[in-house]
mmCIF file of C-alpha atoms in Angstrom:
data_model
loop_
_atom_site.group_PDB
_atom_site.id
_atom_site.type_symbol
_atom_site.label_atom_id
_atom_site.label_comp_id
_atom_site.label_asym_id
_atom_site.label_seq_id
_atom_site.Cartn_x
_atom_site.Cartn_y
_atom_site.Cartn_z
ATOM 1 C CA UNK W 1 -9.768 -30.430 21.143
ATOM 2 C CA UNK W 2 -12.795 -31.098 18.952
ATOM 3 C CA UNK W 3 -13.786 -29.165 15.844
ATOM 4 C CA UNK W 4 -10.264 -29.085 14.442
ATOM 5 C CA UNK W 5 -10.118 -27.994 10.838
ATOM 6 C CA UNK W 6 -7.590 -28.978 8.179
ATOM 7 C CA UNK W 7 -5.747 -26.094 6.530
ATOM 8 C CA UNK W 8 -3.267 -25.918 3.653
ATOM 9 C CA UNK W 9 -0.926 -22.963 3.157
ATOM 10 C CA UNK W 10 -0.184 -22.043 -0.450
ATOM 11 C CA UNK W 11 2.946 -19.950 -0.838
ATOM 12 C CA UNK W 12 5.596 -19.764 1.886
ATOM 13 C CA UNK W 13 7.549 -16.732 0.828
ATOM 14 C CA UNK W 14 8.109 -13.724 3.095
ATOM 15 C CA UNK W 15 4.470 -13.453 4.227
ATOM 16 C CA UNK W 16 3.318 -17.036 3.790
ATOM 17 C CA UNK W 17 5.843 -18.205 6.388
ATOM 18 C CA UNK W 18 4.077 -16.049 8.992
ATOM 19 C CA UNK W 19 0.683 -17.470 8.015
ATOM 20 C CA UNK W 20 2.102 -20.970 8.389
ATOM 21 C CA UNK W 21 3.564 -20.123 11.803
ATOM 22 C CA UNK W 22 0.243 -18.827 13.083
ATOM 23 C CA UNK W 23 -1.833 -21.711 11.787
ATOM 24 C CA UNK W 24 0.625 -24.241 13.238
ATOM 25 C CA UNK W 25 0.169 -22.575 16.628
ATOM 26 C CA UNK W 26 -3.631 -22.431 16.455
ATOM 27 C CA UNK W 27 -5.270 -25.007 18.759
ATOM 28 C CA UNK W 28 -8.175 -25.632 16.380
ATOM 29 C CA UNK W 29 -6.133 -26.137 13.211
ATOM 30 C CA UNK W 30 -4.270 -29.026 11.643
ATOM 31 C CA UNK W 31 -1.875 -27.867 8.939
ATOM 32 C CA UNK W 32 -2.052 -30.789 6.527
ATOM 33 C CA UNK W 33 -0.241 -29.410 3.474
ATOM 34 C CA UNK W 34 2.143 -26.711 2.279
ATOM 35 C CA UNK W 35 2.416 -25.746 -1.382
ATOM 36 C CA UNK W 36 5.177 -23.672 -2.979
ATOM 37 C CA UNK W 37 6.731 -23.859 -6.458
ATOM 38 C CA UNK W 38 10.228 -23.576 -4.955
ATOM 39 C CA UNK W 39 11.426 -26.891 -3.416
ATOM 40 C CA UNK W 40 14.047 -25.057 -1.359
ATOM 41 C CA UNK W 41 11.311 -23.108 0.432
ATOM 42 C CA UNK W 42 9.482 -26.313 1.292
ATOM 43 C CA UNK W 43 12.688 -27.788 2.687
ATOM 44 C CA UNK W 44 13.329 -24.628 4.695
ATOM 45 C CA UNK W 45 9.896 -24.530 6.376
ATOM 46 C CA UNK W 46 10.040 -28.268 7.073
ATOM 47 C CA UNK W 47 13.243 -27.691 9.010
ATOM 48 C CA UNK W 48 12.234 -24.359 10.563
ATOM 49 C CA UNK W 49 8.950 -25.650 11.976
ATOM 50 C CA UNK W 50 9.935 -29.306 12.355
ATOM 51 C CA UNK W 51 6.898 -30.315 10.311
ATOM 52 C CA UNK W 52 5.406 -33.739 10.852
ATOM 53 C CA UNK W 53 6.029 -36.327 8.142
ATOM 54 C CA UNK W 54 2.271 -36.469 7.558
ATOM 55 C CA UNK W 55 2.233 -32.872 6.293
ATOM 56 C CA UNK W 56 2.164 -32.929 2.496
ATOM 57 C CA UNK W 57 4.898 -30.751 0.962
ATOM 58 C CA UNK W 58 4.356 -30.197 -2.743
ATOM 59 C CA UNK W 59 5.196 -27.815 -5.562
ATOM 60 C CA UNK W 60 1.857 -28.505 -7.275
ATOM 61 C CA UNK W 61 -1.438 -26.900 -6.193
ATOM 62 C CA UNK W 62 -3.387 -29.736 -7.848
ATOM 63 C CA UNK W 63 -1.924 -32.226 -5.340
ATOM 64 C CA UNK W 64 -4.178 -30.729 -2.642
ATOM 65 C CA UNK W 65 -7.142 -32.413 -4.297
ATOM 66 C CA UNK W 66 -5.822 -35.734 -2.980
ATOM 67 C CA UNK W 67 -5.792 -34.494 0.632
ATOM 68 C CA UNK W 68 -8.773 -35.921 2.546
ATOM 69 C CA UNK W 69 -11.114 -33.628 4.498
ATOM 70 C CA UNK W 70 -9.286 -30.420 3.576
ATOM 71 C CA UNK W 71 -11.329 -27.561 5.028
ATOM 72 C CA UNK W 72 -9.623 -24.379 3.904
ATOM 73 C CA UNK W 73 -6.600 -22.844 2.221
ATOM 74 C CA UNK W 74 -4.521 -19.770 2.978
ATOM 75 C CA UNK W 75 -3.131 -18.230 -0.200
ATOM 76 C CA UNK W 76 0.013 -16.079 -0.051
ATOM 77 C CA UNK W 77 1.101 -16.019 -3.685
ATOM 78 C CA UNK W 78 1.610 -13.124 -6.147
ATOM 79 C CA UNK W 79 -1.619 -11.196 -6.730
ATOM 80 C CA UNK W 80 -1.630 -12.105 -10.405
ATOM 81 C CA UNK W 81 -2.187 -15.757 -9.435
ATOM 82 C CA UNK W 82 -5.010 -15.137 -6.956
ATOM 83 C CA UNK W 83 -8.014 -15.319 -9.275
ATOM 84 C CA UNK W 84 -7.283 -18.766 -10.717
ATOM 85 C CA UNK W 85 -6.205 -20.249 -7.374
ATOM 86 C CA UNK W 86 -9.136 -18.856 -5.389
ATOM 87 C CA UNK W 87 -11.699 -19.827 -8.007
ATOM 88 C CA UNK W 88 -10.378 -23.383 -8.163
ATOM 89 C CA UNK W 89 -10.292 -23.608 -4.357
ATOM 90 C CA UNK W 90 -13.884 -22.435 -3.996
ATOM 91 C CA UNK W 91 -15.047 -24.843 -6.696
ATOM 92 C CA UNK W 92 -13.333 -27.636 -4.765
ATOM 93 C CA UNK W 93 -15.317 -26.629 -1.682
ATOM 94 C CA UNK W 94 -12.500 -25.048 0.326
ATOM 95 C CA UNK W 95 -12.822 -21.937 2.472
ATOM 96 C CA UNK W 96 -10.251 -19.330 1.414
ATOM 97 C CA UNK W 97 -8.080 -16.771 3.208
ATOM 98 C CA UNK W 98 -6.236 -14.727 0.571
ATOM 99 C CA UNK W 99 -3.368 -12.299 0.958
ATOM 100 C CA UNK W 100 -4.301 -8.776 -0.143
ATOM 101 C CA UNK W 101 -5.278 -7.622 -2.683
ATOM 102 C CA UNK W 102 -8.016 -10.143 -3.412
ATOM 103 C CA UNK W 103 -7.180 -9.852 -7.128
ATOM 104 C CA UNK W 104 -6.035 -7.015 -9.376
ATOM 105 C CA UNK W 105 -9.375 -6.890 -11.198
ATOM 106 C CA UNK W 106 -12.660 -5.795 -9.577
ATOM 107 C CA UNK W 107 -14.742 -7.903 -11.968
ATOM 108 C CA UNK W 108 -12.817 -10.989 -10.860
ATOM 109 C CA UNK W 109 -13.245 -9.985 -7.205
ATOM 110 C CA UNK W 110 -17.013 -9.783 -7.519
ATOM 111 C CA UNK W 111 -17.144 -13.097 -9.336
ATOM 112 C CA UNK W 112 -15.211 -14.785 -6.520
ATOM 113 C CA UNK W 113 -17.454 -13.241 -3.847
ATOM 114 C CA UNK W 114 -20.571 -14.506 -5.607
ATOM 115 C CA UNK W 115 -18.984 -17.935 -6.072
ATOM 116 C CA UNK W 116 -18.190 -18.165 -2.345
ATOM 117 C CA UNK W 117 -21.779 -17.243 -1.486
ATOM 118 C CA UNK W 118 -23.198 -19.782 -3.923
ATOM 119 C CA UNK W 119 -21.120 -22.545 -2.338
ATOM 120 C CA UNK W 120 -21.731 -21.280 1.238
ATOM 121 C CA UNK W 121 -17.991 -20.839 1.780
ATOM 122 C CA UNK W 122 -15.913 -18.241 3.601
ATOM 123 C CA UNK W 123 -13.850 -15.891 1.446
ATOM 124 C CA UNK W 124 -11.698 -13.637 3.580
ATOM 125 C CA UNK W 125 -8.867 -11.249 2.705
ATOM 126 C CA UNK W 126 -5.804 -10.758 4.881
ATOM 127 C CA UNK W 127 -6.038 -6.999 5.429
ATOM 128 C CA UNK W 128 -3.865 -7.308 8.510
ATOM 129 C CA UNK W 129 -4.041 -3.656 9.564
ATOM 130 C CA UNK W 130 -7.781 -3.977 10.171
ATOM 131 C CA UNK W 131 -6.896 -6.374 13.010
ATOM 132 C CA UNK W 132 -4.163 -4.155 14.482
ATOM 133 C CA UNK W 133 -4.994 -3.193 18.092
ATOM 134 C CA UNK W 134 -4.323 0.495 17.288
ATOM 135 C CA UNK W 135 -6.725 0.434 14.331
ATOM 136 C CA UNK W 136 -9.385 -1.381 16.341
ATOM 137 C CA UNK W 137 -9.096 1.122 19.224
ATOM 138 C CA UNK W 138 -8.936 4.063 16.828
ATOM 139 C CA UNK W 139 -12.212 3.059 15.231
ATOM 140 C CA UNK W 140 -13.986 3.207 18.595
ATOM 141 C CA UNK W 141 -12.503 6.653 19.305
ATOM 142 C CA UNK W 142 -13.560 8.145 15.977
ATOM 143 C CA UNK W 143 -17.034 6.632 15.942
ATOM 144 C CA UNK W 144 -17.657 7.701 19.549
ATOM 145 C CA UNK W 145 -17.324 11.324 18.417
ATOM 146 C CA UNK W 146 -14.325 12.100 20.615
ATOM 147 C CA UNK W 147 -12.685 14.177 17.868
ATOM 148 C CA UNK W 148 -15.700 16.450 17.447
ATOM 149 C CA UNK W 149 -16.535 17.433 13.881
ATOM 150 C CA UNK W 150 -14.171 15.591 11.567
ATOM 151 C CA UNK W 151 -12.200 17.935 9.314
ATOM 152 C CA UNK W 152 -9.664 15.940 7.292
ATOM 153 C CA UNK W 153 -7.275 13.003 7.375
ATOM 154 C CA UNK W 154 -3.723 12.401 6.249
ATOM 155 C CA UNK W 155 -1.306 9.502 5.937
ATOM 156 C CA UNK W 156 2.326 9.000 4.971
ATOM 157 C CA UNK W 157 3.788 5.613 4.054
ATOM 158 C CA UNK W 158 7.409 5.891 2.890
ATOM 159 C CA UNK W 159 10.583 3.800 2.968
ATOM 160 C CA UNK W 160 13.693 2.971 0.944
ATOM 161 C CA UNK W 161 12.573 -0.155 -0.895
ATOM 162 C CA UNK W 162 11.711 -2.814 -1.600
ATOM 163 C CA UNK W 163 10.991 -1.562 -5.116
ATOM 164 C CA UNK W 164 8.384 -3.756 -6.779
ATOM 165 C CA UNK W 165 8.641 -4.743 -10.428
ATOM 166 C CA UNK W 166 5.075 -5.982 -10.854
ATOM 167 C CA UNK W 167 3.028 -3.100 -9.422
ATOM 168 C CA UNK W 168 3.601 0.592 -8.653
ATOM 169 C CA UNK W 169 3.747 2.301 -5.252
ATOM 170 C CA UNK W 170 -0.012 2.864 -5.431
ATOM 171 C CA UNK W 171 -0.885 -0.833 -5.546
ATOM 172 C CA UNK W 172 1.949 -1.798 -3.221
ATOM 173 C CA UNK W 173 1.264 0.648 -0.393
ATOM 174 C CA UNK W 174 -2.047 2.504 -0.597
ATOM 175 C CA UNK W 175 -4.392 -0.321 0.318
ATOM 176 C CA UNK W 176 -3.350 -0.234 3.986
ATOM 177 C CA UNK W 177 -4.184 3.409 4.636
ATOM 178 C CA UNK W 178 -7.354 3.340 2.530
ATOM 179 C CA UNK W 179 -8.563 0.346 4.530
ATOM 180 C CA UNK W 180 -7.884 2.159 7.819
ATOM 181 C CA UNK W 181 -9.650 5.365 6.762
ATOM 182 C CA UNK W 182 -12.668 3.390 5.532
ATOM 183 C CA UNK W 183 -12.839 1.423 8.778
ATOM 184 C CA UNK W 184 -12.483 4.472 11.028
ATOM 185 C CA UNK W 185 -15.030 6.504 9.064
ATOM 186 C CA UNK W 186 -17.435 3.634 8.472
ATOM 187 C CA UNK W 187 -17.792 4.534 4.782
ATOM 188 C CA UNK W 188 -16.018 4.389 1.435
ATOM 189 C CA UNK W 189 -14.996 7.359 -0.728
ATOM 190 C CA UNK W 190 -17.251 8.688 -3.461
ATOM 191 C CA UNK W 191 -14.436 10.429 -5.390
ATOM 192 C CA UNK W 192 -10.725 9.738 -5.730
ATOM 193 C CA UNK W 193 -7.752 11.434 -7.367
ATOM 194 C CA UNK W 194 -4.131 10.379 -7.830
ATOM 195 C CA UNK W 195 -0.980 11.909 -9.253
ATOM 196 C CA UNK W 196 2.427 10.278 -9.445
ATOM 197 C CA UNK W 197 6.027 10.452 -10.567
ATOM 198 C CA UNK W 198 8.159 7.762 -12.196
ATOM 199 C CA UNK W 199 11.926 7.786 -11.631
ATOM 200 C CA UNK W 200 13.223 4.221 -11.541
ATOM 201 C CA UNK W 201 11.152 2.132 -13.954
ATOM 202 C CA UNK W 202 9.904 4.114 -16.908
ATOM 203 C CA UNK W 203 8.205 2.977 -20.080
ATOM 204 C CA UNK W 204 9.636 -0.155 -21.623
ATOM 205 C CA UNK W 205 11.444 -1.263 -18.474
ATOM 206 C CA UNK W 206 10.644 -4.443 -16.572
ATOM 207 C CA UNK W 207 7.279 -4.305 -14.884
ATOM 208 C CA UNK W 208 6.082 -1.090 -16.551
ATOM 209 C CA UNK W 209 2.554 -0.723 -17.920
ATOM 210 C CA UNK W 210 3.642 0.816 -21.213
ATOM 211 C CA UNK W 211 1.854 -0.750 -24.184
ATOM 212 C CA UNK W 212 4.349 -2.942 -26.059
ATOM 213 C CA UNK W 213 7.105 -1.254 -24.089
ATOM 214 C CA UNK W 214 6.495 2.128 -25.720
ATOM 215 C CA UNK W 215 6.039 5.439 -23.945
ATOM 216 C CA UNK W 216 2.566 6.903 -24.331
ATOM 217 C CA UNK W 217 3.324 10.521 -25.176
ATOM 218 C CA UNK W 218 -0.366 11.446 -24.928
ATOM 219 C CA UNK W 219 -0.592 10.499 -21.251
ATOM 220 C CA UNK W 220 -0.267 13.283 -18.639
ATOM 221 C CA UNK W 221 1.614 10.796 -16.428
ATOM 222 C CA UNK W 222 4.702 8.983 -17.782
ATOM 223 C CA UNK W 223 3.932 5.311 -18.365
ATOM 224 C CA UNK W 224 5.831 3.077 -15.998
ATOM 225 C CA UNK W 225 5.721 2.220 -12.315
ATOM 226 C CA UNK W 226 5.163 5.311 -10.185
ATOM 227 C CA UNK W 227 7.644 5.606 -7.319
ATOM 228 C CA UNK W 228 5.863 8.562 -5.699
ATOM 229 C CA UNK W 229 2.072 8.857 -5.480
ATOM 230 C CA UNK W 230 -0.216 11.471 -3.923
ATOM 231 C CA UNK W 231 -3.839 10.487 -3.298
ATOM 232 C CA UNK W 232 -6.996 12.357 -2.336
ATOM 233 C CA UNK W 233 -10.048 10.465 -1.098
ATOM 234 C CA UNK W 234 -13.334 12.344 -0.779
ATOM 235 C CA UNK W 235 -16.207 10.884 1.254
ATOM 236 C CA UNK W 236 -19.927 11.590 1.015
ATOM 237 C CA UNK W 237 -19.941 13.967 4.008
ATOM 238 C CA UNK W 238 -17.167 16.082 2.460
ATOM 239 C CA UNK W 239 -14.364 14.592 4.572
ATOM 240 C CA UNK W 240 -11.108 14.328 2.632
ATOM 241 C CA UNK W 241 -8.055 12.150 3.278
ATOM 242 C CA UNK W 242 -4.656 12.880 1.729
ATOM 243 C CA UNK W 243 -2.138 10.049 1.329
ATOM 244 C CA UNK W 244 1.573 10.262 0.465
ATOM 245 C CA UNK W 245 3.271 7.089 -0.787
ATOM 246 C CA UNK W 246 6.896 6.596 -1.805
ATOM 247 C CA UNK W 247 9.302 3.655 -1.850
ATOM 248 C CA UNK W 248 12.548 5.561 -2.433
ATOM 249 C CA UNK W 249 12.485 7.746 0.661
ATOM 250 C CA UNK W 250 15.087 6.878 3.363
ATOM 251 C CA UNK W 251 12.801 8.578 5.892
ATOM 252 C CA UNK W 252 10.638 5.584 6.809
ATOM 253 C CA UNK W 253 7.212 6.694 7.961
ATOM 254 C CA UNK W 254 4.017 4.843 8.821
ATOM 255 C CA UNK W 255 1.774 7.617 10.117
ATOM 256 C CA UNK W 256 -1.948 8.235 9.763
ATOM 257 C CA UNK W 257 -4.139 10.811 11.435
ATOM 258 C CA UNK W 258 -7.629 12.236 11.546
ATOM 259 C CA UNK W 259 -8.107 15.861 12.582
ATOM 260 C CA UNK W 260 -11.311 17.018 14.256
ATOM 261 C CA UNK W 261 -12.621 20.166 15.902
ATOM 262 C CA UNK W 262 -11.667 18.840 19.365
ATOM 263 C CA UNK W 263 -8.353 17.189 18.569
ATOM 264 C CA UNK W 264 -6.477 14.679 16.434
ATOM 265 C CA UNK W 265 -6.081 10.915 16.525
ATOM 266 C CA UNK W 266 -2.624 9.767 15.411
ATOM 267 C CA UNK W 267 -1.580 6.207 14.535
ATOM 268 C CA UNK W 268 2.225 6.234 14.297
ATOM 269 C CA UNK W 269 3.414 2.705 13.710
ATOM 270 C CA UNK W 270 7.068 3.721 14.065
ATOM 271 C CA UNK W 271 6.503 4.889 17.640
ATOM 272 C CA UNK W 272 7.046 1.909 19.929
ATOM 273 C CA UNK W 273 6.048 3.809 23.063
ATOM 274 C CA UNK W 274 2.860 5.484 21.828
ATOM 275 C CA UNK W 275 1.582 4.111 18.495
ATOM 276 C CA UNK W 276 -1.901 5.551 19.085
ATOM 277 C CA UNK W 277 -2.319 8.995 20.596
ATOM 278 C CA UNK W 278 -5.211 11.371 21.079
ATOM 279 C CA UNK W 279 -4.021 14.981 20.879
ATOM 280 C CA UNK W 280 -6.582 17.315 22.401
ATOM 281 C CA UNK W 281 -6.642 20.931 21.391
ATOM 282 C CA UNK W 282 -8.971 23.563 20.005
ATOM 283 C CA UNK W 283 -9.126 27.292 19.404
ATOM 284 C CA UNK W 284 -10.671 29.961 21.591
ATOM 285 C CA UNK W 285 -11.423 33.220 19.828
ATOM 286 C CA UNK W 286 -10.242 36.385 21.538
ATOM 287 C CA UNK W 287 -11.084 39.378 19.387
ATOM 288 C CA UNK W 288 -9.572 38.690 16.023
ATOM 289 C CA UNK W 289 -7.096 36.155 17.446
ATOM 290 C CA UNK W 290 -7.416 32.357 17.654
ATOM 291 C CA UNK W 291 -5.747 31.079 20.830
ATOM 292 C CA UNK W 292 -4.946 27.335 21.269
ATOM 293 C CA UNK W 293 -6.526 25.929 24.450
ATOM 294 C CA UNK W 294 -7.105 22.589 26.192
ATOM 295 C CA UNK W 295 -3.952 21.086 24.699
ATOM 296 C CA UNK W 296 -2.788 17.715 25.975
ATOM 297 C CA UNK W 297 -1.682 14.355 24.638
ATOM 298 C CA UNK W 298 -3.224 11.086 25.788
ATOM 299 C CA UNK W 299 -1.462 7.851 24.883
ATOM 300 C CA UNK W 300 -4.168 5.248 24.362
ATOM 301 C CA UNK W 301 -3.592 1.793 25.815
ATOM 302 C CA UNK W 302 -3.906 -1.089 23.390
ATOM 303 C CA UNK W 303 -4.861 -4.711 23.823
ATOM 304 C CA UNK W 304 -1.864 -6.980 23.239
ATOM 305 C CA UNK W 305 -1.840 -9.347 20.305
ATOM 306 C CA UNK W 306 -0.257 -9.976 16.914
ATOM 307 C CA UNK W 307 -2.553 -8.690 14.150
ATOM 308 C CA UNK W 308 -1.854 -11.645 11.863
ATOM 309 C CA UNK W 309 -2.712 -14.059 14.665
ATOM 310 C CA UNK W 310 -6.059 -12.299 14.934
ATOM 311 C CA UNK W 311 -6.539 -12.643 11.175
ATOM 312 C CA UNK W 312 -5.950 -16.393 11.327
ATOM 313 C CA UNK W 313 -8.194 -16.817 14.365
ATOM 314 C CA UNK W 314 -10.949 -14.798 12.696
ATOM 315 C CA UNK W 315 -10.742 -17.062 9.639
ATOM 316 C CA UNK W 316 -11.085 -20.142 11.835
ATOM 317 C CA UNK W 317 -14.051 -18.668 13.731
ATOM 318 C CA UNK W 318 -15.741 -17.714 10.463
ATOM 319 C CA UNK W 319 -15.380 -21.284 9.204
ATOM 320 C CA UNK W 320 -16.622 -22.896 12.428
ATOM 321 C CA UNK W 321 -19.601 -20.517 12.652
ATOM 322 C CA UNK W 322 -20.149 -20.392 8.886
ATOM 323 C CA UNK W 323 -20.331 -16.601 9.159
ATOM 324 C CA UNK W 324 -18.418 -14.184 6.886
ATOM 325 C CA UNK W 325 -15.882 -11.876 8.507
ATOM 326 C CA UNK W 326 -17.383 -8.515 9.421
ATOM 327 C CA UNK W 327 -13.915 -6.952 9.321
ATOM 328 C CA UNK W 328 -12.290 -8.278 6.152
ATOM 329 C CA UNK W 329 -14.697 -10.256 3.988
ATOM 330 C CA UNK W 330 -14.246 -10.790 0.282
ATOM 331 C CA UNK W 331 -16.686 -7.934 -0.341
ATOM 332 C CA UNK W 332 -14.584 -5.532 1.731
ATOM 333 C CA UNK W 333 -11.545 -6.671 -0.233
ATOM 334 C CA UNK W 334 -13.494 -6.031 -3.435
ATOM 335 C CA UNK W 335 -14.317 -2.464 -2.365
ATOM 336 C CA UNK W 336 -10.626 -1.771 -1.868
ATOM 337 C CA UNK W 337 -9.712 -3.177 -5.280
ATOM 338 C CA UNK W 338 -12.460 -1.015 -6.817
ATOM 339 C CA UNK W 339 -10.952 2.058 -5.157
ATOM 340 C CA UNK W 340 -7.419 1.187 -6.290
ATOM 341 C CA UNK W 341 -8.693 0.648 -9.831
ATOM 342 C CA UNK W 342 -10.331 4.088 -9.794
ATOM 343 C CA UNK W 343 -7.137 5.635 -8.429
ATOM 344 C CA UNK W 344 -5.159 3.988 -11.211
ATOM 345 C CA UNK W 345 -7.529 5.505 -13.774
ATOM 346 C CA UNK W 346 -6.977 8.920 -12.192
ATOM 347 C CA UNK W 347 -3.199 8.425 -12.046
ATOM 348 C CA UNK W 348 -3.033 7.516 -15.718
ATOM 349 C CA UNK W 349 -5.052 10.629 -16.590
ATOM 350 C CA UNK W 350 -2.935 13.064 -14.633
ATOM 351 C CA UNK W 351 -5.126 13.338 -11.547
ATOM 352 C CA UNK W 352 -8.545 13.437 -13.190
ATOM 353 C CA UNK W 353 -11.292 12.962 -10.559
ATOM 354 C CA UNK W 354 -12.961 9.553 -10.657
ATOM 355 C CA UNK W 355 -16.391 9.237 -9.061
ATOM 356 C CA UNK W 356 -17.533 5.975 -7.498
ATOM 357 C CA UNK W 357 -21.134 4.918 -7.037
ATOM 358 C CA UNK W 358 -21.241 3.915 -3.375
ATOM 359 C CA UNK W 359 -24.232 1.630 -3.945
ATOM 360 C CA UNK W 360 -22.385 -0.260 -6.677
ATOM 361 C CA UNK W 361 -18.731 0.557 -6.350
ATOM 362 C CA UNK W 362 -17.924 -1.089 -9.680
ATOM 363 C CA UNK W 363 -19.596 1.778 -11.543
ATOM 364 C CA UNK W 364 -16.883 4.322 -12.278
ATOM 365 C CA UNK W 365 -17.817 7.661 -13.809
ATOM 366 C CA UNK W 366 -14.977 9.861 -15.042
ATOM 367 C CA UNK W 367 -15.662 13.541 -14.527
ATOM 368 C CA UNK W 368 -13.843 16.686 -15.560
ATOM 369 C CA UNK W 369 -15.150 18.533 -12.522
#
């Protein structure tokens, strides 16, 4: 097949292995290099995928600069390494697919987006849920007005580990549900609030944010990595979404819903039989009573397909057409980092509302109201 592009995968840990698998299977891709600082990982993927001897396996990112006609890189390394790797890749002229979040700093995100535009390169973020068949179908349902007047949204994302030591539950888990709400509503929040509780990794422990390992007694929220976080997102039309996040809850849940005047749309990832359901139901007033009527559940059929495979294919199409992803561009990734940064500011101030300027999301205005 013509128009094959050469891709390198950087980082083959838990998620990078799946990126490698999908790019190896893509008919328009040649995987020409794999980079990982751990030699044992390189040996493992060489055996697992029976990689050709021509595929460069290296522990050094700089070795990619010797690879001829390298088109793009897929980066699945810790978020703290993203900025330097992505910037270097763009300056070398490579298209970039980066694991979420784009970086941990919104200023760095914007810089990378501008750099990609200046070099006419694709910068895409692997927000895999945005390519999930249930999320794609749900967006059409919401935006077609089938729920009536939208009232509120809710999401729960809980499990028993893994407990991160580099970021809190907010940065580990929230980005998925925020991305889904934004996509379904077609907008980003104008105000956010967050409160949290720290049990496992308090001030001074590994991974905590405490300055010099000391507890900040002036902070309404204990310094450390929050294990439990409650979020409120408020959108310009008054719609509010409430999100519950926890990584020490044995009750594993992956559930998100939007409630409207005519019914609710539920995305329950743990339900294998009906991950996306439309629950019809409304009230009929009889005197001073409100009687439920028109109640029924409709399980929505979904197009088959692995979300990550769609991510990889979208990256390839974007490169071949030289057109940024409409679903998960670097700018969309930047918006999400801006929102997480605002939520962190709220969390550290005990739930203080943080307003975001929707025309320039980077402008954060702290308000007491």
